[in-house]
Short mmCIF file of C-alpha atoms in Angstrom, two decimals:
data_model
loop_
_atom_site.label_atom_id
_atom_site.label_comp_id
_atom_site.label_asym_id
_atom_site.label_seq_id
_atom_site.Cartn_x
_atom_site.Cartn_y
_atom_site.Cartn_z
CA MET D 13 303.80 53.24 6.63
CA PRO D 14 301.96 54.97 9.48
CA VAL D 15 303.84 55.29 12.76
CA GLN D 16 302.06 53.68 15.66
CA ASP D 17 301.70 55.90 18.71
CA GLN D 18 302.96 53.88 21.66
CA GLY D 19 301.83 56.38 24.27
CA ASN D 20 302.63 55.41 27.84
CA ASN D 21 302.17 51.68 27.30
CA PRO D 22 305.62 50.25 26.62
CA SER D 23 305.62 46.68 25.67
CA ALA D 24 306.34 44.38 28.61
CA GLU D 25 308.93 41.66 28.38
CA ILE D 26 307.28 38.36 27.47
CA PRO D 27 308.45 35.41 29.56
CA ALA D 28 309.38 32.14 27.98
CA GLY D 29 306.52 29.69 27.73
CA SER D 30 303.89 32.45 27.47
CA GLU D 31 301.15 32.48 24.86
CA ALA D 32 303.10 34.85 22.63
CA THR D 33 306.05 32.48 22.44
CA LYS D 34 304.04 29.36 21.63
CA GLY D 35 304.70 27.94 18.17
CA ARG D 36 308.27 29.21 18.06
CA CYS D 37 311.05 26.79 17.40
CA PRO D 38 314.80 27.26 17.81
CA SER D 39 316.98 27.39 14.75
CA ALA D 40 317.23 23.89 13.35
CA GLY D 41 320.61 24.48 11.76
CA LEU D 42 321.65 24.16 8.16
CA PHE D 43 320.67 20.51 7.73
CA GLY D 44 317.88 20.18 10.30
CA GLY D 45 315.47 22.71 8.87
CA LEU D 46 313.43 22.81 5.70
CA SER D 47 316.50 23.37 3.50
CA GLY D 48 318.25 20.34 5.03
CA LYS D 49 315.20 18.18 4.45
CA LEU D 50 315.10 19.39 0.87
CA LEU D 51 318.78 18.41 0.43
CA TRP D 52 318.28 14.89 1.74
CA LEU D 53 315.07 14.44 -0.24
CA THR D 54 316.89 15.47 -3.41
CA VAL D 55 319.67 12.95 -2.71
CA PHE D 56 317.10 10.26 -1.98
CA PHE D 57 315.07 10.85 -5.14
CA ILE D 58 318.15 10.98 -7.35
CA MET D 59 319.41 7.73 -5.84
CA LEU D 60 315.98 6.19 -6.35
CA ALA D 61 316.06 7.26 -9.98
CA GLU D 62 319.58 5.82 -10.33
CA ILE D 63 318.40 2.52 -8.86
CA LEU D 64 315.59 2.34 -11.38
CA ILE D 65 318.08 3.10 -14.16
CA PHE D 66 320.67 0.67 -12.76
CA PHE D 67 318.85 -2.55 -13.64
CA PRO D 68 318.54 -1.94 -17.41
CA SER D 69 322.02 -0.38 -17.33
CA VAL D 70 323.74 -3.42 -15.77
CA ALA D 71 321.76 -5.70 -18.07
CA SER D 72 323.02 -3.74 -21.07
CA MET D 73 326.58 -3.86 -19.71
CA ARG D 74 326.33 -7.66 -19.37
CA LEU D 75 325.12 -8.08 -22.93
CA ARG D 76 327.94 -5.87 -24.22
CA TRP D 77 330.52 -7.84 -22.23
CA LEU D 78 329.23 -11.14 -23.61
CA GLN D 79 329.03 -9.72 -27.12
CA ASP D 80 332.65 -8.55 -26.88
CA ARG D 81 333.71 -12.05 -25.87
CA LEU D 82 331.66 -13.49 -28.69
CA ASN D 83 333.17 -11.08 -31.23
CA THR D 84 336.69 -11.91 -30.06
CA ALA D 85 335.97 -15.62 -30.34
CA ALA D 86 334.39 -15.08 -33.76
CA ALA D 87 337.54 -13.34 -35.04
CA ALA D 88 339.69 -16.22 -33.80
CA ALA D 89 337.26 -18.76 -35.25
CA ILE D 90 337.40 -17.21 -38.70
CA VAL D 91 341.22 -17.30 -38.66
CA ILE D 92 341.25 -20.90 -37.47
CA ASP D 93 338.63 -21.85 -40.04
CA GLY D 94 340.81 -20.40 -42.79
CA LEU D 95 343.58 -22.82 -41.93
CA GLN D 96 341.56 -25.88 -43.01
CA PRO D 97 342.33 -28.75 -43.34
CA ILE D 98 345.27 -28.04 -41.01
CA GLU D 99 344.38 -28.73 -37.39
CA LEU D 100 345.46 -26.06 -34.90
CA PRO D 101 348.12 -27.33 -32.51
CA ARG D 102 347.00 -28.03 -28.98
CA ALA D 103 349.29 -25.36 -27.49
CA LEU D 104 348.00 -22.73 -29.91
CA GLN D 105 344.41 -23.74 -29.10
CA LYS D 106 345.13 -23.24 -25.41
CA GLU D 107 346.60 -19.78 -26.01
CA THR D 108 343.59 -18.83 -28.16
CA LEU D 109 341.14 -19.97 -25.50
CA GLU D 110 343.03 -18.12 -22.77
CA ALA D 111 343.07 -14.96 -24.89
CA THR D 112 339.31 -15.13 -25.41
CA GLY D 113 338.59 -16.31 -21.84
CA THR D 114 336.66 -19.35 -23.05
CA LYS D 115 336.78 -23.12 -22.68
CA ALA D 116 335.63 -23.99 -26.18
CA ILE D 117 334.91 -22.24 -29.49
CA VAL D 118 332.40 -23.67 -31.99
CA LEU D 119 331.80 -22.25 -35.47
CA ARG D 120 328.38 -22.74 -37.07
CA LYS D 121 328.54 -22.38 -40.84
CA ASP D 122 326.43 -23.70 -43.72
CA GLY D 123 324.29 -25.74 -41.36
CA THR D 124 327.23 -27.52 -39.75
CA SER D 125 329.02 -27.00 -36.45
CA ARG D 126 332.79 -27.35 -36.07
CA LEU D 127 334.70 -27.42 -32.80
CA LEU D 128 337.70 -25.19 -33.50
CA ALA D 129 339.41 -25.06 -30.14
CA THR D 130 338.87 -26.75 -26.83
CA THR D 131 340.66 -27.56 -23.61
CA ASP D 132 339.33 -29.18 -20.50
CA MET D 133 335.94 -29.48 -22.12
CA PRO D 134 333.24 -29.47 -19.40
CA THR D 135 330.86 -32.38 -19.23
CA SER D 136 327.77 -30.16 -18.70
CA VAL D 137 326.67 -26.53 -19.09
CA ASP D 138 324.61 -24.72 -16.40
CA GLU D 139 323.07 -21.95 -18.53
CA ALA D 140 322.77 -21.13 -22.23
CA TYR D 141 322.27 -17.63 -23.64
CA ASP D 142 321.34 -16.66 -27.20
CA LEU D 143 322.44 -13.09 -28.00
CA THR D 144 320.54 -12.93 -31.27
CA ASP D 145 317.56 -11.00 -29.92
CA VAL D 146 317.28 -10.57 -26.15
CA PRO D 147 314.10 -8.87 -24.76
CA PRO D 148 314.76 -6.14 -22.14
CA LEU D 149 313.02 -7.95 -19.29
CA THR D 150 314.88 -11.17 -20.09
CA ALA D 151 318.18 -9.28 -20.11
CA ILE D 152 317.41 -7.72 -16.69
CA ARG D 153 316.42 -11.11 -15.28
CA ASP D 154 319.60 -12.78 -16.55
CA ALA D 155 321.75 -9.93 -15.19
CA LEU D 156 320.24 -10.21 -11.70
CA ASP D 157 320.62 -13.99 -11.85
CA THR D 158 324.33 -13.62 -12.63
CA LEU D 159 324.86 -11.05 -9.86
CA VAL D 160 323.12 -13.15 -7.23
CA PHE D 161 323.87 -16.76 -8.15
CA GLY D 162 326.73 -16.54 -10.64
CA GLY D 163 330.48 -16.75 -10.21
CA ASN D 164 331.09 -20.49 -10.51
CA ARG D 165 328.81 -21.61 -13.32
CA MET D 166 329.60 -22.88 -16.78
CA ILE D 167 327.63 -21.03 -19.46
CA ARG D 168 327.20 -21.36 -23.20
CA VAL D 169 326.85 -18.20 -25.29
CA TYR D 170 326.06 -18.12 -28.99
CA GLY D 171 325.14 -15.56 -31.58
CA PRO D 172 325.66 -14.46 -35.22
CA VAL D 173 328.88 -13.06 -36.64
CA GLY D 174 327.99 -9.59 -37.86
CA GLU D 175 325.20 -9.58 -40.47
CA THR D 176 326.08 -13.02 -41.91
CA SER D 177 324.41 -16.35 -41.34
CA THR D 178 327.57 -17.66 -39.71
CA GLY D 179 327.32 -18.13 -35.98
CA VAL D 180 329.77 -18.66 -33.23
CA GLU D 181 329.36 -20.39 -29.89
CA VAL D 182 331.60 -20.28 -26.82
CA VAL D 183 331.66 -22.14 -23.54
CA MET D 184 333.03 -20.24 -20.57
CA LYS D 185 332.79 -19.65 -16.82
CA ASP D 186 330.84 -16.61 -15.63
CA LYS D 187 333.36 -15.70 -12.92
CA LEU D 188 334.98 -12.92 -14.95
CA LEU D 189 331.55 -11.72 -16.10
CA ARG D 190 330.28 -11.46 -12.52
CA ARG D 191 333.43 -9.66 -11.42
CA ALA D 192 333.07 -7.17 -14.26
CA MET D 193 329.40 -6.60 -13.36
CA PHE D 194 330.30 -5.91 -9.71
CA ALA D 195 332.97 -3.44 -10.77
CA TYR D 196 330.47 -1.73 -13.04
CA SER D 197 327.88 -1.59 -10.25
CA ARG D 198 330.41 -0.08 -7.86
CA ASN D 199 331.31 2.60 -10.39
CA VAL D 200 327.65 3.35 -11.05
CA LEU D 201 327.01 3.66 -7.31
CA LEU D 202 329.90 6.07 -6.78
CA LEU D 203 328.93 8.10 -9.83
CA SER D 204 325.29 8.20 -8.68
CA VAL D 205 326.30 9.44 -5.24
CA LEU D 206 328.51 12.14 -6.74
CA ILE D 207 325.80 13.23 -9.18
CA SER D 208 323.11 13.26 -6.49
CA LEU D 209 325.27 15.25 -4.07
CA PHE D 210 326.31 17.72 -6.73
CA THR D 211 322.74 18.16 -7.99
CA ALA D 212 321.34 18.36 -4.47
CA THR D 213 323.92 20.97 -3.51
CA LEU D 214 323.01 23.14 -6.49
CA ILE D 215 319.32 22.73 -5.75
CA PHE D 216 319.95 23.39 -2.05
CA PHE D 217 321.67 26.73 -2.60
CA ALA D 218 319.21 27.77 -5.31
CA ILE D 219 316.10 26.89 -3.29
CA ASN D 220 317.67 28.27 -0.11
CA ARG D 221 318.12 31.62 -1.83
CA ILE D 222 314.83 31.68 -3.71
CA LEU D 223 312.48 29.99 -1.24
CA ILE D 224 313.94 29.23 2.19
CA GLY D 225 315.42 32.70 2.73
CA PRO D 226 312.12 34.57 2.16
CA ILE D 227 310.26 31.99 4.28
CA ARG D 228 312.70 32.56 7.14
CA ARG D 229 312.14 36.29 6.83
CA LEU D 230 308.39 35.75 6.98
CA THR D 231 308.56 33.49 10.04
CA GLY D 232 311.06 35.80 11.74
CA SER D 233 308.76 38.78 11.18
CA MET D 234 305.82 36.80 12.58
CA GLN D 235 307.77 35.90 15.71
CA GLN D 236 308.96 39.49 16.25
CA PHE D 237 305.48 40.86 15.64
CA SER D 238 303.88 38.36 18.04
CA SER D 239 306.32 39.39 20.79
CA ASP D 240 305.52 43.10 20.38
CA PRO D 241 302.61 43.67 17.97
CA GLU D 242 302.39 47.40 18.71
CA ASN D 243 305.94 48.14 17.54
CA PRO D 244 305.82 49.47 13.95
CA ALA D 245 309.45 48.41 13.43
CA HIS D 246 308.31 44.76 13.53
CA ILE D 247 306.06 45.12 10.47
CA TYR D 248 307.30 42.96 7.62
CA ILE D 249 308.67 44.87 4.63
CA GLY D 250 308.54 42.70 1.51
CA ASP D 251 309.87 43.14 -1.97
CA GLY D 252 308.04 43.97 -5.16
CA GLY D 253 308.10 40.49 -6.68
CA ARG D 254 305.19 38.73 -8.29
CA ASP D 255 305.68 35.19 -7.01
CA GLU D 256 303.60 33.54 -4.31
CA LEU D 257 306.01 34.43 -1.50
CA ALA D 258 306.02 38.09 -2.49
CA VAL D 259 302.20 38.11 -2.51
CA ALA D 260 302.19 36.38 0.91
CA GLY D 261 304.62 38.98 2.21
CA ARG D 262 302.44 41.87 1.06
CA ASN D 263 299.39 40.24 2.61
CA LEU D 264 301.32 39.75 5.86
CA THR D 265 302.30 43.43 5.84
CA SER D 266 298.69 44.47 5.28
CA MET D 267 297.47 42.14 8.03
CA GLN D 268 300.05 43.39 10.54
CA MET D 269 299.23 47.04 9.81
CA GLU D 270 295.51 46.35 10.15
CA LEU D 271 296.12 44.48 13.40
CA GLN D 272 298.11 47.41 14.79
CA LYS D 273 295.23 49.75 13.96
CA THR D 274 292.82 47.36 15.67
CA LEU D 275 295.02 47.14 18.77
CA LYS D 276 295.25 50.92 18.93
CA GLN D 277 291.48 51.15 18.58
CA GLN D 278 290.98 48.56 21.32
CA ARG D 279 293.30 50.49 23.62
CA ASN D 280 291.36 53.68 22.92
CA LEU D 281 288.10 51.82 23.56
CA ALA D 282 289.42 50.58 26.90
CA ALA D 283 290.33 54.14 27.89
CA LEU D 284 286.94 55.33 26.66
CA GLY D 285 285.18 52.63 28.68
CA LEU D 286 286.99 53.72 31.83
CA ALA D 287 286.02 57.36 31.22
CA VAL D 288 282.41 56.43 30.46
CA SER D 289 282.18 54.34 33.63
CA LYS D 290 283.29 57.33 35.70
CA ILE D 291 280.83 59.66 33.97
CA ASN D 292 278.10 57.03 34.22
CA HIS D 293 278.56 56.79 37.99
CA ASP D 294 278.01 60.53 38.51
CA MET D 295 275.28 60.75 35.86
CA ARG D 296 273.31 57.98 37.52
CA ASN D 297 273.34 59.88 40.81
CA ILE D 298 272.15 63.06 39.08
CA LEU D 299 269.34 61.22 37.27
CA ALA D 300 268.30 59.54 40.50
CA SER D 301 267.91 62.97 42.09
CA ALA D 302 265.97 64.19 39.03
CA GLN D 303 263.75 61.14 39.28
CA LEU D 304 262.91 61.90 42.90
CA MET D 305 262.06 65.51 42.09
CA SER D 306 260.02 64.60 39.01
CA ASP D 307 257.88 62.26 41.13
CA ARG D 308 256.57 65.33 42.96
CA LEU D 309 255.20 66.75 39.68
CA VAL D 310 252.40 64.21 39.85
CA ASP D 311 251.01 66.06 42.88
CA VAL D 312 250.97 69.44 41.08
CA ASP D 313 247.40 70.43 40.26
CA ASP D 314 248.06 71.80 36.78
CA PRO D 315 246.48 70.21 33.66
CA MET D 316 249.54 70.86 31.45
CA VAL D 317 251.93 69.50 34.09
CA LYS D 318 249.73 66.43 34.56
CA SER D 319 249.81 65.76 30.78
CA PHE D 320 253.60 66.02 30.53
CA ALA D 321 254.51 64.45 33.88
CA PRO D 322 254.00 60.76 32.86
CA LYS D 323 256.10 61.20 29.71
CA LEU D 324 258.81 62.97 31.69
CA LEU D 325 258.83 60.19 34.25
CA ARG D 326 259.10 57.50 31.55
CA THR D 327 261.95 59.40 29.90
CA ILE D 328 263.89 59.71 33.15
CA ASP D 329 263.22 56.06 33.95
CA ARG D 330 264.66 55.08 30.58
CA ALA D 331 267.67 57.31 31.16
CA VAL D 332 268.29 55.66 34.52
CA GLY D 333 267.99 52.25 32.87
CA TYR D 334 270.44 53.26 30.14
CA THR D 335 273.01 54.43 32.67
CA THR D 336 272.69 51.13 34.50
CA GLU D 337 273.50 49.20 31.30
CA VAL D 338 275.65 51.81 29.56
CA LEU D 339 278.67 49.48 29.51
CA SER D 340 276.74 46.53 28.12
CA TYR D 341 278.25 47.07 24.67
CA GLY D 342 281.69 46.39 26.10
CA LYS D 343 280.52 43.02 27.42
CA ALA D 344 280.19 39.85 25.40
CA SER D 345 276.58 40.68 24.53
CA GLU D 346 273.52 42.63 25.59
CA SER D 347 271.33 41.25 28.36
CA ALA D 348 268.84 38.60 27.22
CA PRO D 349 265.54 40.09 25.99
CA ARG D 350 262.62 39.96 28.44
CA ARG D 351 260.03 39.31 25.78
CA ARG D 352 256.34 39.98 26.01
CA HIS D 353 253.58 41.12 23.63
CA VAL D 354 254.06 44.87 23.02
CA ARG D 355 251.66 47.16 21.12
CA LEU D 356 253.93 48.56 18.43
CA LEU D 357 251.91 51.73 17.80
CA GLU D 358 252.18 52.87 21.43
CA LEU D 359 255.92 52.16 21.43
CA THR D 360 256.37 54.17 18.20
CA GLN D 361 254.45 57.09 19.68
CA ASP D 362 256.81 57.04 22.67
CA VAL D 363 259.70 57.24 20.19
CA LYS D 364 258.05 60.24 18.55
CA ASP D 365 257.63 61.97 21.89
CA MET D 366 261.27 61.19 22.75
CA LEU D 367 262.49 62.76 19.52
CA ALA D 368 260.63 66.00 20.33
CA ILE D 369 260.52 67.16 16.73
CA ASP D 370 260.14 70.93 16.47
CA PRO D 371 256.81 71.73 14.76
CA GLN D 372 258.53 74.63 12.97
CA SER D 373 261.12 72.31 11.36
CA GLY D 374 258.66 71.03 8.75
CA ILE D 375 259.59 67.41 9.45
CA GLU D 376 256.72 64.95 9.50
CA PHE D 377 256.60 61.80 11.59
CA THR D 378 254.17 59.23 10.23
CA GLU D 379 253.09 55.89 11.73
CA GLN D 380 251.64 53.26 9.39
CA ILE D 381 250.93 50.66 12.07
CA GLY D 382 247.73 48.89 12.95
CA VAL D 383 246.26 49.72 16.34
CA ASP D 384 246.11 46.05 17.39
CA LEU D 385 249.49 45.03 15.94
CA GLU D 386 251.62 43.41 18.64
CA VAL D 387 255.19 42.23 18.50
CA ASP D 388 256.74 39.58 20.72
CA ALA D 389 259.79 41.46 21.97
CA ASP D 390 261.49 43.24 24.84
CA GLY D 391 259.77 46.63 24.83
CA GLU D 392 262.75 48.62 26.11
CA GLN D 393 265.21 47.02 23.70
CA LEU D 394 262.88 47.43 20.73
CA PHE D 395 262.35 51.06 21.76
CA ARG D 396 266.13 51.58 21.65
CA VAL D 397 266.33 50.02 18.17
CA ILE D 398 263.56 52.14 16.65
CA HIS D 399 264.67 55.26 18.51
CA ASN D 400 268.25 54.89 17.20
CA LEU D 401 267.03 54.54 13.61
CA CYS D 402 264.57 57.43 13.89
CA ARG D 403 267.13 59.66 15.58
CA ASN D 404 269.59 58.99 12.74
CA ALA D 405 266.85 59.84 10.24
CA LEU D 406 266.05 63.09 12.11
CA GLN D 407 269.71 64.09 12.15
CA ALA D 408 269.94 63.44 8.40
CA LEU D 409 266.85 65.59 7.72
CA THR D 410 268.10 68.46 9.88
CA SER D 411 271.66 68.47 8.47
CA PRO D 412 272.85 71.74 6.85
CA GLY D 413 271.79 72.14 3.23
CA GLU D 414 269.00 69.62 3.54
CA GLY D 415 265.35 70.46 2.95
CA GLY D 416 265.14 73.12 0.27
CA PRO D 417 261.92 74.92 -0.68
CA GLY D 418 259.16 72.52 -1.64
CA SER D 419 261.02 69.39 -0.49
CA VAL D 420 259.21 66.82 1.63
CA ARG D 421 260.93 65.86 4.86
CA ARG D 422 259.33 62.85 6.43
CA ILE D 423 260.09 59.95 8.76
CA THR D 424 257.81 56.96 8.30
CA VAL D 425 257.59 53.98 10.61
CA ALA D 426 255.52 51.16 9.11
CA ALA D 427 254.88 47.61 10.28
CA GLN D 428 252.93 44.55 9.31
CA ARG D 429 252.64 40.95 10.44
CA VAL D 430 253.20 38.06 8.04
CA GLY D 431 252.53 34.79 9.83
CA SER D 432 254.72 34.67 12.91
CA VAL D 433 257.07 37.45 11.78
CA VAL D 434 256.60 41.19 12.30
CA SER D 435 258.31 43.38 9.70
CA ILE D 436 259.12 46.97 10.72
CA THR D 437 260.49 49.61 8.32
CA VAL D 438 261.97 52.98 9.23
CA ASP D 439 262.08 55.20 6.15
CA ASP D 440 263.16 58.81 5.63
CA THR D 441 263.43 61.21 2.70
CA GLY D 442 266.91 62.42 3.61
CA PRO D 443 270.06 62.48 1.47
CA GLY D 444 270.69 58.75 1.88
CA MET D 445 273.62 56.92 3.43
CA PRO D 446 277.13 57.74 2.18
CA LEU D 447 279.20 55.04 0.48
CA LYS D 448 281.72 54.85 3.33
CA ALA D 449 278.94 54.28 5.85
CA ARG D 450 277.45 51.54 3.63
CA GLN D 451 280.80 49.75 3.43
CA ASN D 452 281.17 49.80 7.24
CA LEU D 453 277.51 49.29 8.10
CA PHE D 454 276.93 48.15 11.69
CA ALA D 455 280.67 48.59 12.49
CA ALA D 456 281.29 50.55 15.68
CA PHE D 457 283.21 53.82 15.24
CA ARG D 458 283.38 53.27 11.47
CA GLY D 459 279.82 53.12 10.17
CA SER D 460 278.65 56.61 11.10
CA ALA D 461 276.78 58.49 8.38
CA ARG D 462 277.66 61.95 9.73
CA SER D 463 280.80 63.73 10.81
CA GLY D 464 281.52 63.29 14.50
CA GLY D 465 279.26 60.25 14.84
CA THR D 466 280.38 56.99 16.40
CA GLY D 467 278.21 54.48 14.56
CA LEU D 468 277.31 52.82 17.87
CA GLY D 469 273.58 53.35 17.33
CA LEU D 470 273.41 50.93 14.38
CA THR D 471 275.80 48.51 16.07
CA ILE D 472 273.67 48.36 19.23
CA ALA D 473 270.47 48.12 17.16
CA ARG D 474 271.84 45.15 15.23
CA GLU D 475 272.94 43.37 18.41
CA LEU D 476 269.52 43.83 20.02
CA VAL D 477 267.68 42.58 16.93
CA LEU D 478 269.93 39.54 16.64
CA ALA D 479 269.25 38.76 20.32
CA HIS D 480 265.57 38.46 19.35
CA GLY D 481 266.46 36.02 16.56
CA GLY D 482 265.60 38.66 13.95
CA THR D 483 267.39 40.56 11.19
CA ILE D 484 268.05 44.19 10.36
CA ALA D 485 269.18 45.36 6.92
CA LEU D 486 269.55 48.43 4.76
CA VAL D 487 267.00 48.35 1.94
CA GLU D 488 267.78 49.70 -1.52
CA LYS D 489 265.05 52.09 -2.61
CA PRO D 490 264.47 53.83 -5.97
CA THR D 491 263.89 57.24 -4.36
CA VAL D 492 266.14 59.35 -2.18
CA GLY D 493 266.49 58.59 1.51
CA THR D 494 267.36 55.68 3.74
CA GLN D 495 265.23 52.70 4.68
CA PHE D 496 265.93 50.01 7.25
CA ARG D 497 263.89 46.84 7.61
CA ILE D 498 263.63 44.95 10.90
CA GLU D 499 262.13 41.46 11.02
CA ILE D 500 261.37 39.91 14.42
CA PRO D 501 259.87 36.43 14.68
CA ASP D 502 257.63 35.29 17.52
CA ARG D 503 259.04 32.94 20.10
CA PRO D 504 258.37 29.27 19.37
CA VAL D 505 255.88 27.72 21.77
CA SER D 506 257.02 24.52 23.46
CA LEU D 507 254.68 21.56 23.69
CA GLU D 508 254.54 21.80 27.50
CA ASP D 509 253.54 25.48 27.39
CA TYR D 510 250.88 24.76 24.78
CA ARG D 511 249.37 21.95 26.86
CA SER D 512 249.40 23.99 30.07
CA ARG D 513 247.79 26.96 28.29
CA ALA D 514 245.15 24.75 26.69
CA HIS D 515 244.38 23.16 30.06
CA PHE D 516 244.07 26.58 31.70
CA GLU D 517 241.68 27.84 29.01
CA LYS D 518 239.43 24.81 29.59
#
């Protein structure tokens, strides 16, 4: 991990409530944070599942309880039936009924029904239940009915004895049944709570170790980094896992390191801007003096001086204009274009004169532009765009090792109009743009094609073209060299301007 140079800019203490502290939250505790919510959600969902299981479970318990009573009564009925024709004494009948918890026992055999034992026979029965084949929904309905409305009702229950055709029927109160169902429900509730708490605790500690812990490390690193983003000690150091959190941690580390590099670059740019502003102030004064002295060359009566004086004056004027707006790149954007119709050939010839190509260098400068071709643009800004591209091409052609015997070294500026769009190409036969420069094209201080370059030329060119509503792009070409294409559309004409112009022409 690269160590960030802090220089003489120690990080200032950030007061509470500042922008850097927004989004932070105090520790929510063990049960108030994400892990606590997960614990309670686990308990809730397990209890919900237990509730859904409870209804068929209590219905099954009720059927088993009734079946047990029926089986007990059936065993007693078979014994009593074997004593025929002797009638069971009334006292023994009472003991049998108390043992089975019933009021009456009826045996159904061979198509006949026989009352084997009875005491205090009720005059009416509230509900009757056949245990032969009970559907699940019916069993759940009957169980809920007993829990809610039962406790003091007389019921009749009947069903077969084993696999035989003999059946047994009992009459009984549902008070004991309802009490047994409530006891069963209470036990199920306690068991469900214990199971849910035990399961939730296991899940809590497992998820807290696997998920919540790494998330807390991530959020803690984000908070530390936001308080002092230039401190390399606050960069998150993840593990080598393959899960989503490990991938997020590695991406966070990469983002924080990239952000530190950007902050360092911004700090350097701020220092550079201050130095440039100081140099610009003195340079502007020097150029102003040169401008005053160059104005006197117009009065010199020498043909050669008269031919070079206008170009020298235009060059110095441009230099003065550049120094006035030298810090425009550091602003939000360049100044708005002052557009007018500019003859592109004359502007390109000014670029050629500005380059001052040595005739002995063997480098050709070719213009493939119609004499009457005009472009709707800011002349000074378009000059800067074409001059930056041509200067880069000239530097590529004059680089060491370039231009062997017999090689053609040429810079070609071509243009054509298609409808309301003017397309301008700047082409050279140099070595081409390196891969690193292509990857960082139009990026300041990163997209330079030569050692020691800043890449500002392409960045400024792109910003100026975009201000005109146009585009600039690197064109792939089959031959060696570099080619840029600039496309600048004409300004749209408003209806009011068209009408006023048409009226003026009339």
